[in-house]
Amino acid sequence: MNDMETEKVRYDIAIIGSGIGGSTLAAVLARQGLRVIVFEAGAHPKFAIGESMILETSEIMRALAEFYDVPELAYYSSENYFNYIGTQHGVKRHFSFLYHTPGQPQDVRQSLQAVIPKQPYGHEIHIYRQDSDSLLTSIAISYGATVLQSTPVKDIVMQQDGVEVVTDKDQVYRAAYLVDASGMRSLLANKLGWRHRDLQAHTRTIFTHMVDVPCYNNVGGSREAYGHPYRLSEGTLHHVFRGGWLWVIPFNNHPRATNPLCSVGLQLDPRLYPVRAELTPEQEFYEFISQFPDIQRQFAGARAVRAWTRTDRLQYSAQHVVGDRFALLAHAVGFIDPLYSKGLYVTHMSVMLLADLILKAYASGDYSAAAFRPLEELTLRYMAMHDQLVAGSFKSWSHPKLWEVYAVLWLLGAYLEYLKLTVTRLRAKDRADYLAQLSGLSLAGGGFDEFFTLQAQIDALIERVNPDDEADVARTAAQIRALFGGFKWLSSAFRDLLAGKNHLPNNKLRVNLLNRSDGFLGDGAYNAHFFGGVSLAGLLVKAVREQARYSVPALNWQRRRRARLASQTAQAKSR
């Protein structure tokens, strides 16, 4: 497109960045008939991290696919889509944590495996991001979006009736509204002076992709020794210790795998572990893990296949999210930590709400900051909750007895959030109803006030405890257990963890879940908040339909019947 053509075309929406957030938003808006242009400084395929899915992210992907009629957005929500996206992605059957003490073998009793349910949607996956982001960008193009790769944006000029985007080649593009999805180096956030680091969490990272990383069960304790339902390589493994943690995310962990890589990243509190500038990132990584004999064994024969990356403090945020004619999306606003893999959930929930607000603005002509205020409120709420969870978790890793109880708070918050998201999608009459029912969400807890009260009490105890005082630790752990004891809707699976069990059950369907006082349905405020009067029979019918709809045979049939991305093949077969 030459300069004269850029003068003639005015887009409805301009998006900076074609990562998973920018490309998903572009696909949604183009599918709804808006003229969308996307600016990408790099070119696909390109390296990215943020590879571990969680139940909340998978569920919001299904909601985006359904409420915006873009079925491709559900492709990364389950292993059941491998026939669609390829087998270079890994399987995720669990979230596992091993607690380590310097100089000592890992104690099998200090472990936790949070099993991810296979039904009704299939297990989750480890996303190989260079492929996922490239495919999603192509999907946006297929719906009509214009994507300019290798096109850095040099400047943004705000005007009363729109926005001008100036590229590094001084080409000017005009749009009614701008979304900055360019991440930490957000041109808008920095230009407006909104960036800040006033956050509780405090970590830095060293990461890369590697080959020849063995399953931990082959070098440490066996699956049988731990008593876990799955091998540790079949999901996301977190090695945790005082002041930090290390992720192990394999892509070659299932029989159909075609990708030998494993994502590895070490997060450290720089106040305890300052950067070793005299060492290369690789040297610092190996020197650090040498204090943990079992972690050291896991990486003894591993090899990096790309340059190691070492960063300064990860945490950043923004004072605001929206302004007249523009919004920041997800990581352009801020980032906390990879812990609990919440980043992709924040991104997709932001896309869900932002797309709806843009469509309303397109209809009304009101692109003011006030019209987009709900996005700012939601994004900053999610950031605050994630910051609190990460800070509380790091403090709890100062002593294994604190982590034993704090882990249940994280799990409870994630479970309630997923429950609210799933039941709401099944209950909602339309997108407006869906978003209205989810308006009180804050990343964890499903918007349930009783959870927020419990969380505030537990976090206050964790903040005050002295982890070097054994008596104080014991007293605090007992107080937290008592608080959980008073939470009438805590499931038996979580009570078992508090009693010493080291994993959630593989089979989540148990008779006691139907107990109306403390089971899955609960009673009173719990039942009203999460189920809104839906009967058990009605819920079971919906669950059976979901399992059938998202099963591998059903998805394969849908692909043959509606192979939109394989139109050439479909046309050839029709001849």
Coordinates of C-alpha atoms in Angstrom, one line a residue:
M1 CA 0.0 0.0 0.0
N2 CA 1.5 3.4 -1.0
D3 CA 1.2 6.7 0.7
M4 CA -1.8 7.8 -1.5
E5 CA -3.7 4.7 -0.6
T6 CA -3.1 5.2 3.2
E7 CA -4.7 8.6 2.8
K8 CA -7.9 7.1 1.4
V9 CA -8.5 4.1 3.8
R10 CA -9.9 4.8 7.2
Y11 CA -10.1 1.7 9.4
D12 CA -12.5 1.1 12.2
I13 CA -9.9 -0.4 14.5
A14 CA -6.1 -0.3 14.5
I15 CA -4.3 -2.8 16.7
I16 CA -0.6 -2.7 17.5
G17 CA 0.8 -6.2 18.1
S18 CA -0.3 -9.6 16.7
G19 CA 0.5 -11.8 19.6
I20 CA -2.2 -14.1 21.0
G21 CA -4.2 -11.1 22.3
G22 CA -4.0 -8.8 19.3
S23 CA -4.6 -11.6 16.8
T24 CA -7.6 -12.9 18.8
L25 CA -9.2 -9.4 19.0
A26 CA -8.5 -8.8 15.3
A27 CA -10.3 -12.1 14.4
V28 CA -13.3 -11.3 16.5
L29 CA -13.8 -7.7 15.2
A30 CA -13.1 -8.7 11.6
R31 CA -15.7 -11.5 11.9
Q32 CA -18.2 -8.9 13.1
G33 CA -17.6 -6.9 9.9
L34 CA -15.3 -4.1 11.2
R35 CA -12.4 -2.9 9.1
V36 CA -9.3 -4.0 11.2
I37 CA -5.6 -3.2 10.6
V38 CA -2.9 -4.8 12.7
F39 CA 0.7 -3.6 12.9
E40 CA 3.4 -6.2 13.9
A41 CA 7.0 -5.1 14.4
G42 CA 8.3 -8.6 13.9
A43 CA 7.2 -11.4 11.6
H44 CA 5.6 -14.8 12.3
P45 CA 6.5 -17.4 13.4
K46 CA 8.3 -15.8 16.3
F47 CA 9.3 -16.9 19.8
A48 CA 7.1 -16.2 22.8
I49 CA 6.5 -17.6 26.2
G50 CA 3.3 -18.0 28.2
E51 CA 2.7 -21.6 27.2
S52 CA 0.8 -23.2 30.0
M53 CA -3.0 -23.3 29.8
I54 CA -5.4 -23.3 32.8
L55 CA -9.0 -24.2 33.1
E56 CA -10.1 -20.5 33.2
T57 CA -8.3 -19.6 30.0
S58 CA -9.7 -22.7 28.2
E59 CA -13.2 -21.8 29.2
I60 CA -13.0 -18.2 28.1
M61 CA -11.6 -19.4 24.8
R62 CA -14.8 -21.5 24.3
A63 CA -16.9 -18.4 25.3
L64 CA -15.1 -16.2 22.8
A65 CA -15.6 -18.8 20.1
E66 CA -19.3 -19.1 20.8
F67 CA -20.4 -15.6 21.6
Y68 CA -18.5 -14.0 18.7
D69 CA -19.0 -16.9 16.2
V70 CA -15.3 -17.5 15.7
P71 CA -14.9 -21.3 16.3
E72 CA -11.2 -21.2 15.7
L73 CA -10.7 -19.4 19.0
A74 CA -11.4 -22.6 20.9
Y75 CA -8.7 -24.6 19.1
Y76 CA -6.1 -24.2 21.9
S77 CA -8.6 -25.0 24.7
S78 CA -8.1 -28.8 24.7
E79 CA -6.1 -31.7 23.5
N80 CA -9.2 -32.8 21.6
Y81 CA -8.2 -30.2 18.9
F82 CA -4.8 -31.8 18.1
N83 CA -6.2 -32.8 14.7
Y84 CA -6.8 -29.1 14.0
I85 CA -3.6 -27.5 15.4
G86 CA -1.0 -30.2 15.2
T87 CA 0.9 -32.3 17.7
Q88 CA 3.8 -29.8 18.2
H89 CA 1.9 -28.7 21.4
G90 CA 2.2 -30.6 24.6
V91 CA -0.5 -32.2 26.8
K92 CA -1.3 -30.8 30.3
R93 CA -2.9 -33.2 32.7
H94 CA -1.9 -31.5 35.9
F95 CA -0.4 -28.5 37.7
S96 CA 2.3 -30.0 40.0
F97 CA 4.5 -28.4 42.7
L98 CA 7.6 -29.9 44.4
Y99 CA 9.0 -28.0 47.4
H100 CA 12.8 -28.0 47.7
T101 CA 15.2 -27.2 50.5
P102 CA 18.8 -26.3 49.7
G103 CA 21.2 -29.2 50.0
Q104 CA 18.5 -31.8 50.6
P105 CA 16.7 -34.4 48.5
Q106 CA 13.1 -33.5 47.6
D107 CA 10.7 -34.8 50.2
V108 CA 7.9 -36.7 48.4
R109 CA 5.5 -35.6 51.2
Q110 CA 6.1 -31.9 50.2
S111 CA 4.5 -32.2 46.8
L112 CA 1.1 -31.2 45.2
Q113 CA -0.4 -32.5 42.0
A114 CA -3.6 -30.6 41.0
V115 CA -5.1 -32.9 38.4
I116 CA -7.0 -31.3 35.5
P117 CA -10.2 -33.0 34.7
K118 CA -10.4 -34.8 31.3
Q119 CA -14.2 -34.5 31.1
P120 CA -16.1 -32.9 29.6
Y121 CA -13.6 -31.1 27.3
G122 CA -10.4 -33.1 27.3
H123 CA -7.1 -32.3 29.0
E124 CA -5.5 -29.0 28.4
I125 CA -2.3 -28.3 26.5
H126 CA 1.1 -26.6 26.5
I127 CA 0.9 -24.1 23.7
Y128 CA 3.9 -23.8 21.4
R129 CA 3.4 -20.1 21.0
Q130 CA 5.3 -19.5 17.7
D131 CA 2.8 -21.8 16.0
S132 CA -0.4 -20.7 17.9
D133 CA 0.2 -16.9 17.4
S134 CA 1.0 -17.4 13.7
L135 CA -2.1 -19.5 13.1
L136 CA -4.3 -17.0 15.0
T137 CA -2.9 -14.1 13.0
S138 CA -3.7 -16.1 9.8
I139 CA -7.2 -16.7 11.1
A140 CA -7.7 -12.9 11.6
I141 CA -6.5 -12.4 8.0
S142 CA -8.9 -15.0 6.8
Y143 CA -11.8 -13.1 8.4
G144 CA -10.8 -9.9 6.6
A145 CA -8.2 -8.2 8.9
T146 CA -5.3 -6.4 7.3
V147 CA -2.0 -7.4 9.0
L148 CA 1.2 -5.6 8.3
Q149 CA 4.2 -7.7 9.5
S150 CA 7.7 -6.2 9.9
T151 CA 6.0 -2.9 10.4
P152 CA 7.1 -1.1 13.6
V153 CA 4.9 1.8 14.8
K154 CA 6.9 5.0 15.3
D155 CA 4.2 7.3 16.7
I156 CA 0.6 7.6 17.5
V157 CA -1.3 10.9 17.0
M158 CA -4.6 11.3 18.9
Q159 CA -7.2 13.4 17.2
Q160 CA -10.8 14.4 18.2
D161 CA -12.3 12.2 15.5
G162 CA -9.8 9.3 15.4
V163 CA -6.3 8.1 15.6
E164 CA -3.3 8.3 13.3
V165 CA -0.7 5.5 13.3
V166 CA 2.7 6.5 11.9
T167 CA 5.0 3.6 10.9
D168 CA 8.8 3.5 10.9
K169 CA 8.6 4.3 7.1
D170 CA 6.5 7.4 7.9
Q171 CA 3.3 5.9 6.4
V172 CA 0.2 7.2 8.1
Y173 CA -2.9 5.0 8.7
R174 CA -6.1 6.3 10.2
A175 CA -8.6 4.6 12.4
A176 CA -11.6 5.4 14.6
Y177 CA -10.1 3.6 17.6
L178 CA -6.7 2.2 18.6
V179 CA -5.8 -0.9 20.7
D180 CA -2.2 -1.2 22.0
A181 CA -1.5 -4.9 22.4
S182 CA 2.3 -4.5 22.1
G183 CA 3.2 -5.7 25.6
M184 CA 5.7 -4.3 28.1
R185 CA 7.2 -1.7 25.7
S186 CA 3.7 -0.3 24.9
L187 CA 4.2 2.9 23.0
L188 CA 1.1 4.5 24.5
A189 CA 1.8 3.6 28.1
N190 CA 5.2 5.0 27.9
K191 CA 4.2 8.1 25.8
L192 CA 1.5 9.0 28.4
G193 CA 3.7 8.4 31.4
W194 CA 1.4 5.7 32.8
R195 CA 3.9 3.0 33.5
H196 CA 4.7 2.2 37.2
R197 CA 6.1 -0.7 39.3
D198 CA 4.2 -0.1 42.6
L199 CA 3.4 -3.8 43.1
Q200 CA 4.0 -6.3 45.8
A201 CA 5.5 -9.1 43.7
H202 CA 9.2 -8.8 43.0
T203 CA 10.8 -11.3 40.7
R204 CA 13.3 -11.6 37.8
T205 CA 13.6 -14.4 35.3
I206 CA 16.0 -16.6 33.3
F207 CA 14.5 -18.7 30.6
T208 CA 15.0 -20.6 27.3
H209 CA 13.8 -23.7 25.4
M210 CA 15.8 -26.9 25.9
V211 CA 16.0 -30.5 24.6
D212 CA 16.8 -33.7 26.5
V213 CA 15.0 -32.6 29.7
P214 CA 14.0 -35.9 31.3
C215 CA 10.8 -36.5 33.2
Y216 CA 11.5 -35.7 36.8
N217 CA 10.2 -39.1 37.9
N218 CA 13.2 -40.6 36.0
V219 CA 15.8 -38.7 38.1
G220 CA 13.9 -38.1 41.3
G221 CA 11.2 -40.0 43.1
S222 CA 9.0 -42.2 40.9
R223 CA 5.3 -41.6 40.3
E224 CA 4.6 -44.5 42.6
A225 CA 6.7 -43.1 45.4
Y226 CA 4.7 -39.8 45.2
G227 CA 1.4 -41.5 44.8
H228 CA 0.4 -39.0 42.1
P229 CA -2.2 -39.9 39.4
Y230 CA 0.2 -38.8 36.6
R231 CA 3.9 -38.7 35.8
L232 CA 5.3 -35.2 36.5
S233 CA 6.2 -34.8 32.8
E234 CA 2.5 -35.0 31.8
G235 CA 1.8 -31.5 33.0
T236 CA 3.3 -28.2 34.1
L237 CA 5.9 -28.8 36.8
H238 CA 6.9 -26.1 39.3
H239 CA 10.0 -26.6 41.4
V240 CA 9.4 -24.1 44.4
F241 CA 11.7 -23.0 47.1
R242 CA 12.3 -20.0 49.3
G243 CA 12.4 -16.9 47.2
G244 CA 11.6 -18.4 43.8
W245 CA 10.4 -21.1 41.5
L246 CA 11.3 -22.9 38.3
W247 CA 8.9 -24.0 35.5
V248 CA 9.3 -27.1 33.3
I249 CA 6.8 -27.2 30.4
P250 CA 7.4 -30.0 28.0
F251 CA 6.0 -30.2 24.5
N252 CA 7.1 -33.8 23.9
N253 CA 5.0 -35.4 26.7
H254 CA 2.5 -37.5 24.8
P255 CA 2.7 -40.4 22.2
R256 CA 1.7 -38.2 19.3
A257 CA 4.2 -35.5 20.1
T258 CA 6.3 -34.0 17.2
N259 CA 8.2 -31.3 19.1
P260 CA 11.3 -32.2 21.2
L261 CA 11.4 -28.9 23.0
C262 CA 10.8 -28.1 26.7
S263 CA 10.3 -24.6 28.0
V264 CA 12.3 -23.8 31.2
G265 CA 12.3 -20.7 33.3
L266 CA 13.7 -19.7 36.7
Q267 CA 12.0 -16.9 38.7
L268 CA 13.9 -15.3 41.6
D269 CA 13.3 -12.5 44.1
P270 CA 16.2 -10.2 43.3
R271 CA 16.1 -8.9 46.8
L272 CA 17.3 -12.3 47.9
Y273 CA 19.1 -13.3 44.8
P274 CA 20.6 -10.3 43.0
V275 CA 21.6 -10.6 39.4
R276 CA 25.0 -12.3 39.0
A277 CA 26.3 -9.9 36.4
E278 CA 29.7 -11.6 36.3
L279 CA 28.0 -14.8 35.0
T280 CA 26.2 -15.4 31.8
P281 CA 22.5 -16.2 32.2
E282 CA 23.2 -19.9 31.5
Q283 CA 26.0 -20.0 34.1
E284 CA 23.8 -18.3 36.6
F285 CA 21.0 -20.8 36.0
Y286 CA 23.2 -23.8 36.5
E287 CA 25.0 -22.4 39.5
F288 CA 21.7 -21.5 41.2
I289 CA 20.1 -24.9 40.7
S290 CA 23.3 -26.7 42.0
Q291 CA 22.0 -26.1 45.5
F292 CA 19.1 -28.4 44.9
P293 CA 20.4 -31.9 44.1
D294 CA 17.3 -33.3 42.5
I295 CA 16.7 -30.2 40.2
Q296 CA 20.3 -30.3 39.2
R297 CA 20.0 -34.0 38.2
Q298 CA 17.0 -33.2 36.0
F299 CA 19.0 -30.7 33.9
A300 CA 22.4 -32.4 34.0
G301 CA 22.1 -33.6 30.3
A302 CA 19.7 -30.9 29.0
R303 CA 20.8 -28.5 26.2
A304 CA 19.4 -25.1 25.4
V305 CA 18.4 -24.6 21.7
R306 CA 18.1 -20.8 21.8
A307 CA 19.9 -18.0 23.6
W308 CA 19.2 -17.7 27.3
T309 CA 17.2 -14.6 28.3
R310 CA 17.7 -12.9 31.6
T311 CA 15.6 -10.0 32.7
D312 CA 15.4 -7.4 35.4
R313 CA 12.3 -7.2 37.6
L314 CA 9.3 -8.5 35.7
Q315 CA 6.5 -6.6 37.5
Y316 CA 5.0 -3.5 35.9
S317 CA 1.6 -1.9 35.6
A318 CA -0.2 1.2 34.3
Q319 CA -2.1 3.9 36.1
H320 CA -4.8 3.8 33.5
V321 CA -6.0 1.4 30.7
V322 CA -8.3 3.5 28.5
G323 CA -8.4 7.0 27.1
D324 CA -10.5 8.8 24.5
R325 CA -10.1 6.7 21.3
F326 CA -7.7 4.1 22.7
A327 CA -7.2 1.2 25.1
L328 CA -4.3 -0.9 26.3
L329 CA -4.7 -4.6 26.1
A330 CA -3.4 -7.1 28.7
H331 CA 0.4 -7.1 28.8
A332 CA 0.5 -3.6 27.5
V333 CA -1.2 -2.7 30.8
G334 CA 1.0 -4.8 33.0
F335 CA 2.5 -8.1 34.0
I336 CA 3.0 -9.8 37.4
D337 CA 4.6 -13.3 37.1
P338 CA 4.2 -16.5 35.1
L339 CA 3.1 -18.2 38.3
Y340 CA -0.3 -20.0 38.0
S341 CA -0.3 -19.2 34.2
K342 CA -2.9 -16.4 34.7
G343 CA -1.5 -14.1 32.0
L344 CA -3.4 -15.8 29.1
Y345 CA -6.6 -15.8 31.1
V346 CA -6.3 -12.0 31.7
T347 CA -5.6 -11.5 28.0
H348 CA -8.6 -13.4 26.8
M349 CA -11.0 -12.0 29.4
S350 CA -9.9 -8.5 28.4
V351 CA -10.5 -9.4 24.7
M352 CA -14.0 -10.7 25.6
L353 CA -15.0 -7.4 27.2
L354 CA -13.0 -5.0 24.9
A355 CA -14.5 -6.5 21.8
D356 CA -18.0 -6.0 23.2
L357 CA -17.3 -2.4 24.1
I358 CA -15.8 -1.7 20.7
L359 CA -18.8 -3.0 18.9
K360 CA -21.1 -0.8 21.1
A361 CA -18.9 2.2 20.3
Y362 CA -19.0 1.4 16.6
A363 CA -22.8 1.4 16.8
S364 CA -23.1 4.6 18.9
G365 CA -20.0 6.6 17.8
D366 CA -19.0 7.0 21.4
Y367 CA -15.3 6.2 21.7
S368 CA -14.7 8.1 24.9
A369 CA -12.7 6.9 27.9
A370 CA -15.9 6.8 29.9
A371 CA -17.5 4.3 27.5
F372 CA -14.6 2.0 27.9
R373 CA -14.2 2.4 31.7
P374 CA -15.4 -1.2 32.4
L375 CA -12.2 -2.5 30.7
E376 CA -10.0 -0.4 33.0
E377 CA -11.8 -1.5 36.1
L378 CA -11.7 -5.2 35.1
T379 CA -8.0 -5.2 34.1
L380 CA -6.8 -3.4 37.2
R381 CA -8.8 -5.7 39.4
Y382 CA -7.3 -8.8 37.8
M383 CA -3.8 -7.3 38.1
A384 CA -4.3 -6.6 41.8
M385 CA -5.6 -10.1 42.5
H386 CA -2.7 -11.7 40.7
D387 CA -0.2 -9.5 42.5
Q388 CA -1.7 -10.6 45.8
L389 CA -1.6 -14.3 44.9
V390 CA 2.0 -14.2 43.7
A391 CA 3.2 -12.2 46.8
G392 CA 1.4 -14.5 49.2
S393 CA 2.7 -17.6 47.5
F394 CA 6.3 -16.3 47.6
K395 CA 5.9 -15.6 51.3
S396 CA 4.4 -19.0 51.9
W397 CA 7.4 -20.7 50.2
S398 CA 9.5 -19.5 53.1
H399 CA 8.3 -22.5 55.0
P400 CA 6.7 -25.8 53.8
K401 CA 4.0 -25.7 56.5
L402 CA 2.8 -22.3 55.2
W403 CA 2.8 -23.5 51.5
E404 CA 0.7 -26.5 52.5
V405 CA -2.2 -24.3 53.6
Y406 CA -1.7 -21.4 51.1
A407 CA -1.8 -23.8 48.2
V408 CA -5.4 -24.6 49.1
L409 CA -6.3 -20.9 48.9
W410 CA -4.9 -20.7 45.3
L411 CA -6.7 -23.9 44.3
L412 CA -10.0 -22.8 45.8
G413 CA -9.8 -19.4 44.0
A414 CA -9.1 -21.1 40.7
Y415 CA -11.8 -23.7 41.2
L416 CA -14.5 -21.1 42.0
E417 CA -13.4 -18.9 39.1
Y418 CA -13.7 -21.8 36.6
L419 CA -17.0 -22.8 38.1
K420 CA -18.5 -19.3 37.6
L421 CA -17.2 -19.0 34.1
T422 CA -18.4 -22.4 32.9
V423 CA -21.9 -22.3 34.5
T424 CA -22.4 -18.7 33.3
R425 CA -21.6 -19.7 29.7
L426 CA -24.1 -22.5 29.9
R427 CA -26.8 -20.3 31.5
A428 CA -26.4 -17.0 29.6
K429 CA -29.0 -16.1 27.1
D430 CA -26.6 -14.1 25.0
R431 CA -23.3 -12.2 25.2
A432 CA -24.8 -9.2 27.1
D433 CA -26.2 -11.6 29.7
Y434 CA -22.9 -13.4 30.0
L435 CA -20.9 -10.3 30.6
A436 CA -23.4 -8.9 33.0
Q437 CA -23.2 -12.1 35.1
L438 CA -19.4 -11.9 35.1
S439 CA -19.1 -8.2 35.9
G440 CA -17.8 -8.9 39.5
L441 CA -14.9 -11.2 38.6
S442 CA -11.4 -10.5 39.9
L443 CA -9.2 -13.3 38.5
A444 CA -9.9 -15.7 41.3
G445 CA -12.8 -16.7 43.5
G446 CA -15.6 -16.4 40.9
G447 CA -16.8 -13.1 42.3
F448 CA -18.0 -14.8 45.5
D449 CA -17.9 -12.3 48.4
E450 CA -17.4 -15.0 51.0
F451 CA -14.2 -16.2 49.2
F452 CA -12.8 -12.6 49.1
T453 CA -13.4 -12.3 52.9
L454 CA -11.6 -15.6 53.5
Q455 CA -8.7 -14.6 51.2
A456 CA -8.2 -11.3 53.0
Q457 CA -8.0 -13.0 56.3
I458 CA -5.5 -15.6 55.1
D459 CA -3.4 -13.1 53.3
A460 CA -3.2 -10.9 56.4
L461 CA -1.9 -13.9 58.4
I462 CA 0.7 -14.7 55.7
E463 CA 1.8 -11.1 55.6
R464 CA 2.4 -11.0 59.4
V465 CA 4.0 -14.4 59.9
N466 CA 7.7 -14.7 60.7
P467 CA 8.8 -17.8 58.7
D468 CA 11.9 -18.2 60.7
D469 CA 9.9 -18.5 63.9
E470 CA 8.7 -22.1 64.1
A471 CA 6.2 -21.4 66.8
D472 CA 4.7 -18.5 64.8
V473 CA 4.6 -20.7 61.6
A474 CA 2.7 -23.4 63.5
R475 CA 0.3 -20.9 65.0
T476 CA -0.4 -19.2 61.7
A477 CA -0.9 -22.5 59.8
A478 CA -3.4 -23.6 62.5
Q479 CA -5.3 -20.3 62.2
I480 CA -5.5 -20.7 58.4
R481 CA -6.7 -24.3 58.8
A482 CA -9.4 -23.0 61.2
L483 CA -10.5 -20.4 58.6
F484 CA -10.8 -23.1 56.0
G485 CA -12.8 -25.1 58.5
G486 CA -15.3 -22.3 58.8
F487 CA -15.7 -22.0 55.0
K488 CA -18.8 -24.1 54.7
W489 CA -18.4 -24.7 50.9
L490 CA -14.9 -26.1 50.9
S491 CA -15.1 -29.4 49.0
S492 CA -13.9 -32.7 50.4
A493 CA -11.0 -32.8 47.9
F494 CA -9.6 -29.6 49.4
R495 CA -10.2 -30.8 52.9
D496 CA -8.2 -33.9 52.1
L497 CA -5.2 -31.7 51.0
L498 CA -5.4 -29.9 54.4
A499 CA -5.3 -33.4 56.0
G500 CA -2.1 -34.3 54.3
K501 CA -3.1 -35.7 50.8
N502 CA -0.7 -34.6 48.1
H503 CA -3.0 -34.6 45.1
L504 CA -6.5 -33.8 43.9
P505 CA -8.4 -36.9 42.7
N506 CA -8.2 -37.9 39.0
N507 CA -12.0 -38.6 39.0
K508 CA -13.8 -35.4 40.0
L509 CA -17.3 -36.9 39.8
R510 CA -18.1 -38.2 43.3
V511 CA -21.5 -38.6 45.1
N512 CA -20.7 -36.2 47.9
L513 CA -20.5 -33.3 45.3
L514 CA -24.3 -33.5 45.2
N515 CA -24.6 -32.6 48.9
R516 CA -26.6 -29.4 49.0
S517 CA -24.9 -28.0 52.0
D518 CA -21.2 -28.3 51.1
G519 CA -20.9 -30.1 47.8
F520 CA -20.7 -28.9 44.2
L521 CA -24.1 -27.2 44.3
G522 CA -23.8 -25.8 47.8
D523 CA -26.6 -23.9 49.4
G524 CA -27.7 -20.3 50.2
A525 CA -25.4 -17.6 48.9
Y526 CA -23.2 -20.1 47.1
N527 CA -25.9 -21.7 45.2
A528 CA -27.5 -18.4 44.2
H529 CA -24.2 -16.9 43.1
F530 CA -22.9 -19.8 41.1
F531 CA -26.0 -21.6 39.9
G532 CA -28.8 -19.0 40.0
G533 CA -31.4 -21.6 40.7
V534 CA -30.4 -24.1 37.9
S535 CA -31.6 -27.5 38.9
L536 CA -29.4 -30.6 39.2
A537 CA -31.2 -32.3 36.3
G538 CA -30.8 -29.2 34.1
L539 CA -27.1 -29.0 34.9
L540 CA -26.5 -32.6 34.1
V541 CA -28.3 -32.3 30.8
K542 CA -26.1 -29.4 29.8
A543 CA -23.0 -31.2 31.0
V544 CA -23.8 -34.3 28.8
R545 CA -24.4 -32.0 25.8
E546 CA -21.1 -30.3 26.4
Q547 CA -19.2 -33.6 26.6
A548 CA -20.7 -34.7 23.3
R549 CA -20.2 -31.4 21.6
Y550 CA -16.5 -31.1 22.4
S551 CA -15.6 -34.8 22.1
V552 CA -13.0 -35.8 19.5
P553 CA -15.5 -37.5 17.2
A554 CA -17.9 -34.5 17.3
L555 CA -15.0 -32.1 16.6
N556 CA -13.8 -34.2 13.7
W557 CA -17.3 -34.4 12.2
Q558 CA -17.6 -30.6 12.6
R559 CA -14.3 -30.1 10.8
R560 CA -15.4 -32.3 7.9
R561 CA -18.7 -30.5 7.7
R562 CA -17.5 -26.9 8.2
A563 CA -13.8 -26.9 7.2
R564 CA -13.7 -23.1 6.6
L565 CA -9.9 -22.9 6.7
A566 CA -9.7 -25.8 4.2
S567 CA -12.0 -24.3 1.6
Q568 CA -9.7 -25.3 -1.3
T569 CA -9.8 -28.9 -0.1
A570 CA -13.5 -28.8 0.4
Q571 CA -14.0 -27.4 -3.2
A572 CA -11.8 -30.1 -4.7
K573 CA -13.8 -32.8 -3.0
S574 CA -17.0 -31.3 -4.2
R575 CA -16.0 -31.7 -7.9

